[in-house]
C-alpha atoms as a PDB file:
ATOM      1  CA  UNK A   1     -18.065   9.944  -7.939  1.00  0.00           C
ATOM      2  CA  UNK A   2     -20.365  11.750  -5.813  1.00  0.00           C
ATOM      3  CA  UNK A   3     -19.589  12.068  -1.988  1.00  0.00           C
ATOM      4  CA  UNK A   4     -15.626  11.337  -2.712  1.00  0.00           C
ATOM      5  CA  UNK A   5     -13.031  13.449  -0.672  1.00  0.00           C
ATOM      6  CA  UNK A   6     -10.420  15.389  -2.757  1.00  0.00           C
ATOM      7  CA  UNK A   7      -7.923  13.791  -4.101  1.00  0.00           C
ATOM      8  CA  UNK A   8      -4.319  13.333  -2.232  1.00  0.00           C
ATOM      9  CA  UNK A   9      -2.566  11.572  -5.545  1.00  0.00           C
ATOM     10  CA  UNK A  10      -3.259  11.919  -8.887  1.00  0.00           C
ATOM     11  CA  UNK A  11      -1.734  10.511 -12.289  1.00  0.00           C
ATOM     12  CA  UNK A  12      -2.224  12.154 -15.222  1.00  0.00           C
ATOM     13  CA  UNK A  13      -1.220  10.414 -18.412  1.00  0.00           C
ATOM     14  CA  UNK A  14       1.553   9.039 -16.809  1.00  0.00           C
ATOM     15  CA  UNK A  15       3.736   6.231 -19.100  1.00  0.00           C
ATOM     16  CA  UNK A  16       7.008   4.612 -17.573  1.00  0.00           C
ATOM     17  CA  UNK A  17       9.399   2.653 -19.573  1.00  0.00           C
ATOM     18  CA  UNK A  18      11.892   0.245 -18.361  1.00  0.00           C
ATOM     19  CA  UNK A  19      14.909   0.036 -20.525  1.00  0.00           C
ATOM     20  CA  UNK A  20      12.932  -1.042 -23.620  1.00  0.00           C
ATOM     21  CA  UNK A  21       9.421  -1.816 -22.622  1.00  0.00           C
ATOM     22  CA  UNK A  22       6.721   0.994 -22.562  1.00  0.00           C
ATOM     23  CA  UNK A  23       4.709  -0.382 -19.486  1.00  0.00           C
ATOM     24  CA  UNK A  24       2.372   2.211 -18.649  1.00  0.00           C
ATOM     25  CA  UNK A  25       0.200   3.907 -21.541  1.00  0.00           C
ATOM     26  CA  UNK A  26      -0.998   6.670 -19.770  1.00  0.00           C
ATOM     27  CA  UNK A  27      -2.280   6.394 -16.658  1.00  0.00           C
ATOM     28  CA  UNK A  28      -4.916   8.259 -14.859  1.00  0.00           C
ATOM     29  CA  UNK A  29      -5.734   7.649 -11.192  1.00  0.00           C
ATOM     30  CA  UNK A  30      -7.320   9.273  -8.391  1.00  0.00           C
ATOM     31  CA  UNK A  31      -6.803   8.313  -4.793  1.00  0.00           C
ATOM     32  CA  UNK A  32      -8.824  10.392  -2.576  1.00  0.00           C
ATOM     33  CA  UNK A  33      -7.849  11.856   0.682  1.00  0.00           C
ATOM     34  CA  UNK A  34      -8.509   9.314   3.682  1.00  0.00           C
ATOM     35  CA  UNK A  35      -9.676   6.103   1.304  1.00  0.00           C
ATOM     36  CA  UNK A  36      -8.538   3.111   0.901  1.00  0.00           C
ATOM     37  CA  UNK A  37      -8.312   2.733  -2.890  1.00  0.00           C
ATOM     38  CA  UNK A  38      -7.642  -0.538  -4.287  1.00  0.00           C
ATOM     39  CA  UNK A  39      -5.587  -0.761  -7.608  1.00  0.00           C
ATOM     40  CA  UNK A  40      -6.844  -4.252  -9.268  1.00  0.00           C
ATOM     41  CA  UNK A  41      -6.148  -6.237 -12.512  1.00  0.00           C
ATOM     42  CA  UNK A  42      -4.840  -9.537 -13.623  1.00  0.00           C
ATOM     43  CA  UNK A  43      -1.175  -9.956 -13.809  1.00  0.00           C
ATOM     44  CA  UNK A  44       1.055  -7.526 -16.274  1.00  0.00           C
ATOM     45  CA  UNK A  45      -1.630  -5.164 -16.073  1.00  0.00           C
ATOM     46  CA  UNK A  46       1.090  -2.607 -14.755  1.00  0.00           C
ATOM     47  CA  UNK A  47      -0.034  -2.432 -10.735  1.00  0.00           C
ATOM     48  CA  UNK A  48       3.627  -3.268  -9.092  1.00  0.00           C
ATOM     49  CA  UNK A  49       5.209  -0.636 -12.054  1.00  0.00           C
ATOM     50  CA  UNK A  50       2.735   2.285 -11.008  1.00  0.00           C
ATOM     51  CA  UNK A  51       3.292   1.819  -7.549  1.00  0.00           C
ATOM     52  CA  UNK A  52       7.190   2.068  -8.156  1.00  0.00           C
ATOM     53  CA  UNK A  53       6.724   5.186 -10.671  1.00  0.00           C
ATOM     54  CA  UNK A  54       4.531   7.268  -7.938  1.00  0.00           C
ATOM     55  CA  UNK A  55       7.734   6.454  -5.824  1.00  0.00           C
ATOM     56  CA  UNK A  56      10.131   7.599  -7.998  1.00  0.00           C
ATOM     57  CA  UNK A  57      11.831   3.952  -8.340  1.00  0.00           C
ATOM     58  CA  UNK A  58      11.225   3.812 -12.153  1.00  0.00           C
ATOM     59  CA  UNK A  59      10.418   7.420 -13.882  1.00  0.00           C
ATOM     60  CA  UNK A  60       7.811   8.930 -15.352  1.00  0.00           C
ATOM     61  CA  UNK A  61       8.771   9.316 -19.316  1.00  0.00           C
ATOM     62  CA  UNK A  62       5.357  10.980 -20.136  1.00  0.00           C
ATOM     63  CA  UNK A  63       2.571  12.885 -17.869  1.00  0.00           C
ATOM     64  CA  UNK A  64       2.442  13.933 -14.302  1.00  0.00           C
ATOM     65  CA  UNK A  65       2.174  12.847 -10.598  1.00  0.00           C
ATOM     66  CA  UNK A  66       0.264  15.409  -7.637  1.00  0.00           C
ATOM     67  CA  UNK A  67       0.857  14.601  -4.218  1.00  0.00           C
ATOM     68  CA  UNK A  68      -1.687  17.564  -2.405  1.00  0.00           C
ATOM     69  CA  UNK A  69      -1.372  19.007  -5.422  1.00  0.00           C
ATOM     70  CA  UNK A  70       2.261  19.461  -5.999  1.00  0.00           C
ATOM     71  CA  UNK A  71       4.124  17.654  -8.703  1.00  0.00           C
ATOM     72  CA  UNK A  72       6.224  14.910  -7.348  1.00  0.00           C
ATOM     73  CA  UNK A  73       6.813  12.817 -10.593  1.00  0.00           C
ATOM     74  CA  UNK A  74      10.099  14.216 -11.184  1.00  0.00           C
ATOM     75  CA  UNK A  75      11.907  14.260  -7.781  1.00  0.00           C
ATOM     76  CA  UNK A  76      13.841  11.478  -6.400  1.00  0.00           C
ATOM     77  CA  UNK A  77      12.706   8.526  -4.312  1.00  0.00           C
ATOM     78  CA  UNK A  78      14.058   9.981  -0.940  1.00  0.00           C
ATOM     79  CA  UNK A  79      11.983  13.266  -1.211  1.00  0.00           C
ATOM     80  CA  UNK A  80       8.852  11.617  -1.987  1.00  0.00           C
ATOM     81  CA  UNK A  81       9.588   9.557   0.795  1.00  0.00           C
ATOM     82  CA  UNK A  82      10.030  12.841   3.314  1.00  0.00           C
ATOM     83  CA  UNK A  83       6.557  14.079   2.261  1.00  0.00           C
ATOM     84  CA  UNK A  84       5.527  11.391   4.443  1.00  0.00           C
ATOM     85  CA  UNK A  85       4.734   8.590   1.264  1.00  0.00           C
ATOM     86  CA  UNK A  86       5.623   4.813   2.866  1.00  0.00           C
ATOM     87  CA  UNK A  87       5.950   2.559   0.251  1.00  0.00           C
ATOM     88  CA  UNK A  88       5.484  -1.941   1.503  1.00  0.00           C
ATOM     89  CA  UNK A  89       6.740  -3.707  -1.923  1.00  0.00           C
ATOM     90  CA  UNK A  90       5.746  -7.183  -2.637  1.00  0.00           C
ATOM     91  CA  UNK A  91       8.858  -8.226  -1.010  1.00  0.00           C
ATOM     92  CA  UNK A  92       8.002  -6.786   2.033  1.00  0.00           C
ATOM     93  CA  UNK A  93      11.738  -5.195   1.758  1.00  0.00           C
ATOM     94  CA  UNK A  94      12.971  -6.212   5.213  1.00  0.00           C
ATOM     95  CA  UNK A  95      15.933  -6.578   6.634  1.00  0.00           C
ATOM     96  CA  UNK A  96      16.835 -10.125   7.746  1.00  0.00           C
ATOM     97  CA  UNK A  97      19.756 -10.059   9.262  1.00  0.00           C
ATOM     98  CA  UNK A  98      18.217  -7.552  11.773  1.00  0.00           C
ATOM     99  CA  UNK A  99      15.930  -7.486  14.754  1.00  0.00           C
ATOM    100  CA  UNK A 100      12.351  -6.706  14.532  1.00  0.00           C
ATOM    101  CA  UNK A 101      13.566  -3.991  16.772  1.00  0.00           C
ATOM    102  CA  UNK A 102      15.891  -2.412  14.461  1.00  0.00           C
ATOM    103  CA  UNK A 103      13.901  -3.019  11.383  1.00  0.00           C
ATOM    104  CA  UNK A 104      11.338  -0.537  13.307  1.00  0.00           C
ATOM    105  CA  UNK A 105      13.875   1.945  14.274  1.00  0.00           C
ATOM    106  CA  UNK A 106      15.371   1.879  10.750  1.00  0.00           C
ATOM    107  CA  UNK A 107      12.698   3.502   9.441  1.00  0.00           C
ATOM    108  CA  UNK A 108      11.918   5.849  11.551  1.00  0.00           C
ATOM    109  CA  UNK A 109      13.391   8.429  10.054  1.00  0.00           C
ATOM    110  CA  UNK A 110      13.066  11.068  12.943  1.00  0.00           C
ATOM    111  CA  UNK A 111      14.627   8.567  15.607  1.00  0.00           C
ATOM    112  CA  UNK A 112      18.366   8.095  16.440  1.00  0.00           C
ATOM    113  CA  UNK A 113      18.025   5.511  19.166  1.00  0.00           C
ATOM    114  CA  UNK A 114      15.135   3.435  20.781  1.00  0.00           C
ATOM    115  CA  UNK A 115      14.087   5.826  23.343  1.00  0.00           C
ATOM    116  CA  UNK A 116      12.975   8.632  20.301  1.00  0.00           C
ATOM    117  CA  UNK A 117      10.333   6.276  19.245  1.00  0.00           C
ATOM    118  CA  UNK A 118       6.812   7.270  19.414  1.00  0.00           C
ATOM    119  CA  UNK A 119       6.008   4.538  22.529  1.00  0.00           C
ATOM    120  CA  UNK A 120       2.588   5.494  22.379  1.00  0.00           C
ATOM    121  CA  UNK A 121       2.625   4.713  18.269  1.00  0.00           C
ATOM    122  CA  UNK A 122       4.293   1.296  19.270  1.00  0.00           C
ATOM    123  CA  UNK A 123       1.872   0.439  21.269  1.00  0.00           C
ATOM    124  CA  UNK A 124      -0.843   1.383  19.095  1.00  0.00           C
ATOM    125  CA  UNK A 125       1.396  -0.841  16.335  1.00  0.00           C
ATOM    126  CA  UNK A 126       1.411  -3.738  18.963  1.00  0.00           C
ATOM    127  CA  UNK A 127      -1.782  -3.723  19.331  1.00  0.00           C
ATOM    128  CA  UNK A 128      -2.764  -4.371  15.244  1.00  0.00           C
ATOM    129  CA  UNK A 129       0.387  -7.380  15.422  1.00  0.00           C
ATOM    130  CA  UNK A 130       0.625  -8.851  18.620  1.00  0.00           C
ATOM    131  CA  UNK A 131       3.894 -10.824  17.387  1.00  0.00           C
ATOM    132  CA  UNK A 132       5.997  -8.010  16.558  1.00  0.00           C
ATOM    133  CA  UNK A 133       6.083  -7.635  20.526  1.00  0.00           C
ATOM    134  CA  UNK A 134       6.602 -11.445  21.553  1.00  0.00           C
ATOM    135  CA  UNK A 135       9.982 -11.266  18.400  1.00  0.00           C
ATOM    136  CA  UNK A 136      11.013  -7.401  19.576  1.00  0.00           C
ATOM    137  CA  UNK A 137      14.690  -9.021  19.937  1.00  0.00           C
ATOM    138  CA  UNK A 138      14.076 -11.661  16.999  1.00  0.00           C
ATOM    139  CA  UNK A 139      16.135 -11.699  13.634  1.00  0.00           C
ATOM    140  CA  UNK A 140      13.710 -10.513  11.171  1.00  0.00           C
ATOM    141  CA  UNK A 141      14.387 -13.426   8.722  1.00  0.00           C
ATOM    142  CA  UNK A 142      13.395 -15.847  11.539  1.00  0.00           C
ATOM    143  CA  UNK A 143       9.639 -14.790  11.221  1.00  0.00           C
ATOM    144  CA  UNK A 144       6.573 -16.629   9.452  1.00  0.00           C
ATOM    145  CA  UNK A 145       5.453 -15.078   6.159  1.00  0.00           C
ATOM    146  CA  UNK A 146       2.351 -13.358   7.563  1.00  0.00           C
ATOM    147  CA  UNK A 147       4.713 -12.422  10.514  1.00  0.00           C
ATOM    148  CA  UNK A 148       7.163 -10.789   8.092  1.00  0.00           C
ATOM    149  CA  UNK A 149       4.406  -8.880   6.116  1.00  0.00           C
ATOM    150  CA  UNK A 150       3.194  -7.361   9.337  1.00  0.00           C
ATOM    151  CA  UNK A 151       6.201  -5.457  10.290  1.00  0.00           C
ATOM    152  CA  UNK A 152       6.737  -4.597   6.954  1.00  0.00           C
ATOM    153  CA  UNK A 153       3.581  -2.992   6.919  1.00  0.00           C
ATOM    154  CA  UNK A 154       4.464  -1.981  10.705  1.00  0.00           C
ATOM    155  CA  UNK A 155       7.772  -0.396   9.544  1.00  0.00           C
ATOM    156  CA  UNK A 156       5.874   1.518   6.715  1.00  0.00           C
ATOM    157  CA  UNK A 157       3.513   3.156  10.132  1.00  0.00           C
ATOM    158  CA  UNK A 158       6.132   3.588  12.411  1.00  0.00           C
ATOM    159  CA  UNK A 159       5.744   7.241  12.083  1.00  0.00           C
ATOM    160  CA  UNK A 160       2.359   8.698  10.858  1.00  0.00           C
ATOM    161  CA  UNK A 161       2.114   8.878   7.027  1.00  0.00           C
ATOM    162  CA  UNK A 162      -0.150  10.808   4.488  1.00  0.00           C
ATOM    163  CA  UNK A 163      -0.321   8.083   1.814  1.00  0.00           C
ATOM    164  CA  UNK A 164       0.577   4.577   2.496  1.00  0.00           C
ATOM    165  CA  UNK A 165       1.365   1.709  -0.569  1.00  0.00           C
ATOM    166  CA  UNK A 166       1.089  -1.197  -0.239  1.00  0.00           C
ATOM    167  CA  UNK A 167       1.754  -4.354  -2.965  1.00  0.00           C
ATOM    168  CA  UNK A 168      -0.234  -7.356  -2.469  1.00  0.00           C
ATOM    169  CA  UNK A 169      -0.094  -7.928   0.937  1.00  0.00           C
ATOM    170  CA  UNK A 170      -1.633 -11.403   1.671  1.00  0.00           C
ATOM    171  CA  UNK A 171       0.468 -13.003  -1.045  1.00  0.00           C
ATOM    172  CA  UNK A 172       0.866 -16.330  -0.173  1.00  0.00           C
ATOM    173  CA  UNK A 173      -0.256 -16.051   3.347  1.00  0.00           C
ATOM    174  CA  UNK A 174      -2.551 -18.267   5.331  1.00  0.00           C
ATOM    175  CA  UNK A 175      -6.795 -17.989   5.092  1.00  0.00           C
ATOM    176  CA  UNK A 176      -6.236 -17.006   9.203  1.00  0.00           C
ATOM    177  CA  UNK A 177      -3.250 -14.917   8.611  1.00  0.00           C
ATOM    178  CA  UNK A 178      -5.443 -13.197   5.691  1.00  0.00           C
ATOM    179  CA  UNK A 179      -8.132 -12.321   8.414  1.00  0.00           C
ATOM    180  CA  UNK A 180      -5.969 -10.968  10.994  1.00  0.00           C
ATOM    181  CA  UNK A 181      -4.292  -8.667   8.250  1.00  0.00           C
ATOM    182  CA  UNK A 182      -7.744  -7.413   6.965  1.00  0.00           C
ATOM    183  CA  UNK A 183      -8.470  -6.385  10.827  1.00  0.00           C
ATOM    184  CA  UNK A 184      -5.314  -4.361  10.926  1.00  0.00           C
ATOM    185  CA  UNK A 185      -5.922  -2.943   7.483  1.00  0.00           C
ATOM    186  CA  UNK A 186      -9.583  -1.743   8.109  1.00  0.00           C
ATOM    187  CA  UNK A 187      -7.643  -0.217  11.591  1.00  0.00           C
ATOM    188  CA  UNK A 188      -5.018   1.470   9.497  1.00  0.00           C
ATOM    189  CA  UNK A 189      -7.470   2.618   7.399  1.00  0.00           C
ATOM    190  CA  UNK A 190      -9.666   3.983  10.268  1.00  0.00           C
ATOM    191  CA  UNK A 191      -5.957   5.924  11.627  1.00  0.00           C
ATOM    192  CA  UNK A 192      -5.507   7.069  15.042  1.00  0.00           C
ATOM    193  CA  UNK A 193      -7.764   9.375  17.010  1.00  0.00           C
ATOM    194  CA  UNK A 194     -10.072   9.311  14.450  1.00  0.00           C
ATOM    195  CA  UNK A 195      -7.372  10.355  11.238  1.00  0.00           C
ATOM    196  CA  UNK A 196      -8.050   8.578   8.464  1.00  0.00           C
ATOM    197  CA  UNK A 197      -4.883   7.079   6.553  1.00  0.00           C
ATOM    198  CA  UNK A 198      -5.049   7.624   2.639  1.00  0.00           C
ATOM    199  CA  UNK A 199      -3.835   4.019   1.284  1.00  0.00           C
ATOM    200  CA  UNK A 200      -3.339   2.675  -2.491  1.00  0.00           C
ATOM    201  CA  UNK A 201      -3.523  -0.937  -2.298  1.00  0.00           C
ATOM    202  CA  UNK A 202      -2.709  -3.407  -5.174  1.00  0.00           C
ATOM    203  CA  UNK A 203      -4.215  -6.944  -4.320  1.00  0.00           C
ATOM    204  CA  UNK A 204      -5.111 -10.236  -6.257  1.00  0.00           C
ATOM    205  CA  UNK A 205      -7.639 -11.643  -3.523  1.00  0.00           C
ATOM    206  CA  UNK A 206     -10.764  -9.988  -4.551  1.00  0.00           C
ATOM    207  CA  UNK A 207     -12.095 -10.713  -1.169  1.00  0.00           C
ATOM    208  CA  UNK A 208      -9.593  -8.476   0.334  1.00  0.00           C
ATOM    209  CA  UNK A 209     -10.384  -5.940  -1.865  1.00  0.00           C
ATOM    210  CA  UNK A 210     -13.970  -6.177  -0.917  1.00  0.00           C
ATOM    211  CA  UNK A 211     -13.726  -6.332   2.611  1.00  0.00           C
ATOM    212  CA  UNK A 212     -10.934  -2.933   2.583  1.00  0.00           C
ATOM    213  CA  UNK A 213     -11.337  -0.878  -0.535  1.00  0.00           C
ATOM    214  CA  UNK A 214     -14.001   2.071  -0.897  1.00  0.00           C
ATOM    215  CA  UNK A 215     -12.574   3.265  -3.881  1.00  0.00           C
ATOM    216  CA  UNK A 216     -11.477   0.705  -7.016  1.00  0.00           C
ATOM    217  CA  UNK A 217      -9.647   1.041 -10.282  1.00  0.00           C
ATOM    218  CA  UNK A 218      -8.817  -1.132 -12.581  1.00  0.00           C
ATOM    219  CA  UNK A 219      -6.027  -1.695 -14.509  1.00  0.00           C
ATOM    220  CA  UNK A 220      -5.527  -3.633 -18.015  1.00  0.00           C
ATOM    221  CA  UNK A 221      -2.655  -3.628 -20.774  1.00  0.00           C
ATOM    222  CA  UNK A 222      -0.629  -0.574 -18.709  1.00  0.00           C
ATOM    223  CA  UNK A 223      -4.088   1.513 -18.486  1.00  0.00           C
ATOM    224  CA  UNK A 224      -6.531   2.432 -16.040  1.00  0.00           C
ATOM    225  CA  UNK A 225      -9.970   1.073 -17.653  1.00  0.00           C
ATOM    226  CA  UNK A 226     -12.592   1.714 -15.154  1.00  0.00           C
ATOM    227  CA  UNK A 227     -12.725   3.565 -11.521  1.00  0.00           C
ATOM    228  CA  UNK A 228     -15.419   3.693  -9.157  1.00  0.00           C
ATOM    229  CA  UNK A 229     -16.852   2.390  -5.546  1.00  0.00           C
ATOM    230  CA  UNK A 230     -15.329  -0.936  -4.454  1.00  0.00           C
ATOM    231  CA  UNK A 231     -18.692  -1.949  -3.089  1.00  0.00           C
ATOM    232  CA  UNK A 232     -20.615  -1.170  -6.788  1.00  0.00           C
ATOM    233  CA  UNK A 233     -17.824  -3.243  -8.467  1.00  0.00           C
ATOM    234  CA  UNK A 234     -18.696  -6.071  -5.273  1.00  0.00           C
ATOM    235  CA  UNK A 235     -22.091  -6.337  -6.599  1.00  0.00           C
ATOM    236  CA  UNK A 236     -21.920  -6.473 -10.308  1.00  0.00           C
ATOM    237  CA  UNK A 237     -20.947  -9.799 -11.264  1.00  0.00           C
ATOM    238  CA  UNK A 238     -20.685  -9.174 -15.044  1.00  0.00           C
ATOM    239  CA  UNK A 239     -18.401  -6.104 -14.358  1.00  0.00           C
ATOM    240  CA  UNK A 240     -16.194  -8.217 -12.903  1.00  0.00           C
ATOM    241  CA  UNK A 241     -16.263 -11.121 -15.501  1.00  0.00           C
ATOM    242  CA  UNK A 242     -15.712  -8.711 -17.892  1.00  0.00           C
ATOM    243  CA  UNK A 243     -12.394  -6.350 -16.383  1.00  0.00           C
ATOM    244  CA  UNK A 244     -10.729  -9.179 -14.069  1.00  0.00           C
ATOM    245  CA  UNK A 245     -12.058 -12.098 -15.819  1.00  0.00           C
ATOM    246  CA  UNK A 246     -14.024 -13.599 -12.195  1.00  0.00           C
ATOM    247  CA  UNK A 247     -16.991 -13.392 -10.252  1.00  0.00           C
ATOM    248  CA  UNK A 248     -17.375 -13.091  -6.823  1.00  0.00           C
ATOM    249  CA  UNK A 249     -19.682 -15.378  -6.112  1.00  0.00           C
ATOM    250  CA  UNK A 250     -17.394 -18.326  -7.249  1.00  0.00           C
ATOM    251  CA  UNK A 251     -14.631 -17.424  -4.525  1.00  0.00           C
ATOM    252  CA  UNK A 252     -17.128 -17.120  -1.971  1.00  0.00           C
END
C-alpha cells in the first residue's frame, strides 16, 4: 500500500491452537507504525484469538510475531507487556471491587503511589472521559457500561504506549456513548504533542471502523483474506457484501 508507514507488528504465518482446536491458519498482518488498523470479520473469524496470541495469552504453535522488528511470539505475556504493548479485552478486564482511582494506578506500572502519576497524562486522560474525574473515588463496578469501557481504555493509556489493542470497544454501548468513544479514539489515535499512537482495533460496528481505521484487514475462517485502506473498503459496497457479508449503505 503506497504511502503506508513501516510496520510496528507483524504476523507471519502465525496458527494458535487451543487445547484441540486449530484457530488460526496462518496469519499474516501488518499494522503500521502510528495507524489505526482495524481487524474486521464476522464472528469466529479468529479476531479476539489473534489479539490474545500477539499478547502471549494463547501461543503461537506455528509462524512468527515482530514487534519493531524483534520477535516477541515466544516470550511471556508480562514482557510483551513491558515493551510498552496495552492490551483492553472485550471484558474491559477491570477491577470492580476497586476505585477508578486505583484501577488507574494499578496499571501504571512505573507508579508506587498516587503522587508518581503522570498529572499532566491524567489530565490529558480527563479530558477524552470527563467521568473518570466526577467517579475518581467510585467503585469501578458501580459505573455505566460506556463508563466502564472508558477507563478500561484509560487504564490501557495511563502511561504512553507503542501499540495499543483494543477488542470491540462499543459492544453493547449506547448510539451517544458510541460517539463520545469515537472522539476519544480519533484523539488517541492523533497521541499527544503531535505522537501518533499505533492501535489494532477489532470492531463489529462498521461505522466505527469507518469513522477510526486507516488501515483494514479482514479476517475469515482463522485467515487474513484481504488488507488495505479502511476508506477504499468504505466505498466499495460489493467488497463488503462479499468479505463481511453487509453494505454500508444499509446501516447508514
Amino acid at each position: 500500500m503506497s504511502g503506508q508507514s513501516p510496520a510496528l507488528l507483524q504476523l507471519d504465518g502465525v496458527h494458535t491452537h487451543i487445547g484441540a482446536y486449530h484457530i488460526l491458519h496462518g496469519v499474516d498482518l501488518v499494522v503500521p507504525e502510528g495507524e489505526l488498523t482495524m481487524l474486521l470479520g464476522r464472528n469466529g473469524a479468529g479476531k479476539t484469538t489473534t489479539l490474545r496470541t500477539i499478547m502471549g495469552l494463547w501461543r503461537v504453535g506455528q509462524g512468527r510475531i515482530r514487534f519493531d522488528g524483534q520477535p516477541i511470539h515466544a516470550l511471556p505475556t508480562p514482557e510483551i507487556a513491558r515493551l510498552d504493548i496495552a492490551y483492553v479485552p472485550e471484558n474491559m478486564g477491570i477491577f470492580g471491587d476497586l476505585t477508578v482511582r486505583e484501577n488507574l494506578l494499578l496499571a501504571a506500572r512505573r507508579a508506587r503511589s498516587l503522587d508518581d502519576l503522570d498529572t499532566t497524562r491524567l489530565d490529558w486522560l480527563f479530558g477524552l472521559f470527563p467521568a473518570l474525574r466526577k467517579f475518581w473515588l467510585y467503585p469501578a463496578g458501580k459505573l455505566s457500561g460506556g463508563q466502564k469501557q472508558m477507563l478500561a481504555i484509560a487504564r490501557a493509556m495511563v502511561e504512553p504506549r507503542r501499540l495499543l489493542l483494543i477488542d470491540e470497544p462499543t459492544k453493547g454501548l449506547a448510539p451517544v456513548i458510541i460517539r463520545n468513544l469515537i472522539e476519544a479514539l480519533q484523539e488517541i489515535k492523533r497521541g499527544r504533542d503531535g505522537a501518533r499512537t499505533t492501535v489494532l482495533l477489532v470492531e463489529q460496528n462498521f461505522m466505527v471502523a469507518k469513522a477510526l481505521g486507516d488501515g483494514v484487514a479482514v479476517m475469515d475462517d482463522g485467515r487474513v483474506v484481504h488488507a488495505g485502506r479502511m476508506a477504499e473498503l468504505a466505498e466499495d459496497e460489493s467488497l463488503q457484501q462479499r468479505l463481511l457479508g453487509l453494505s454500508l449503505a444499509a446501516h447508514q
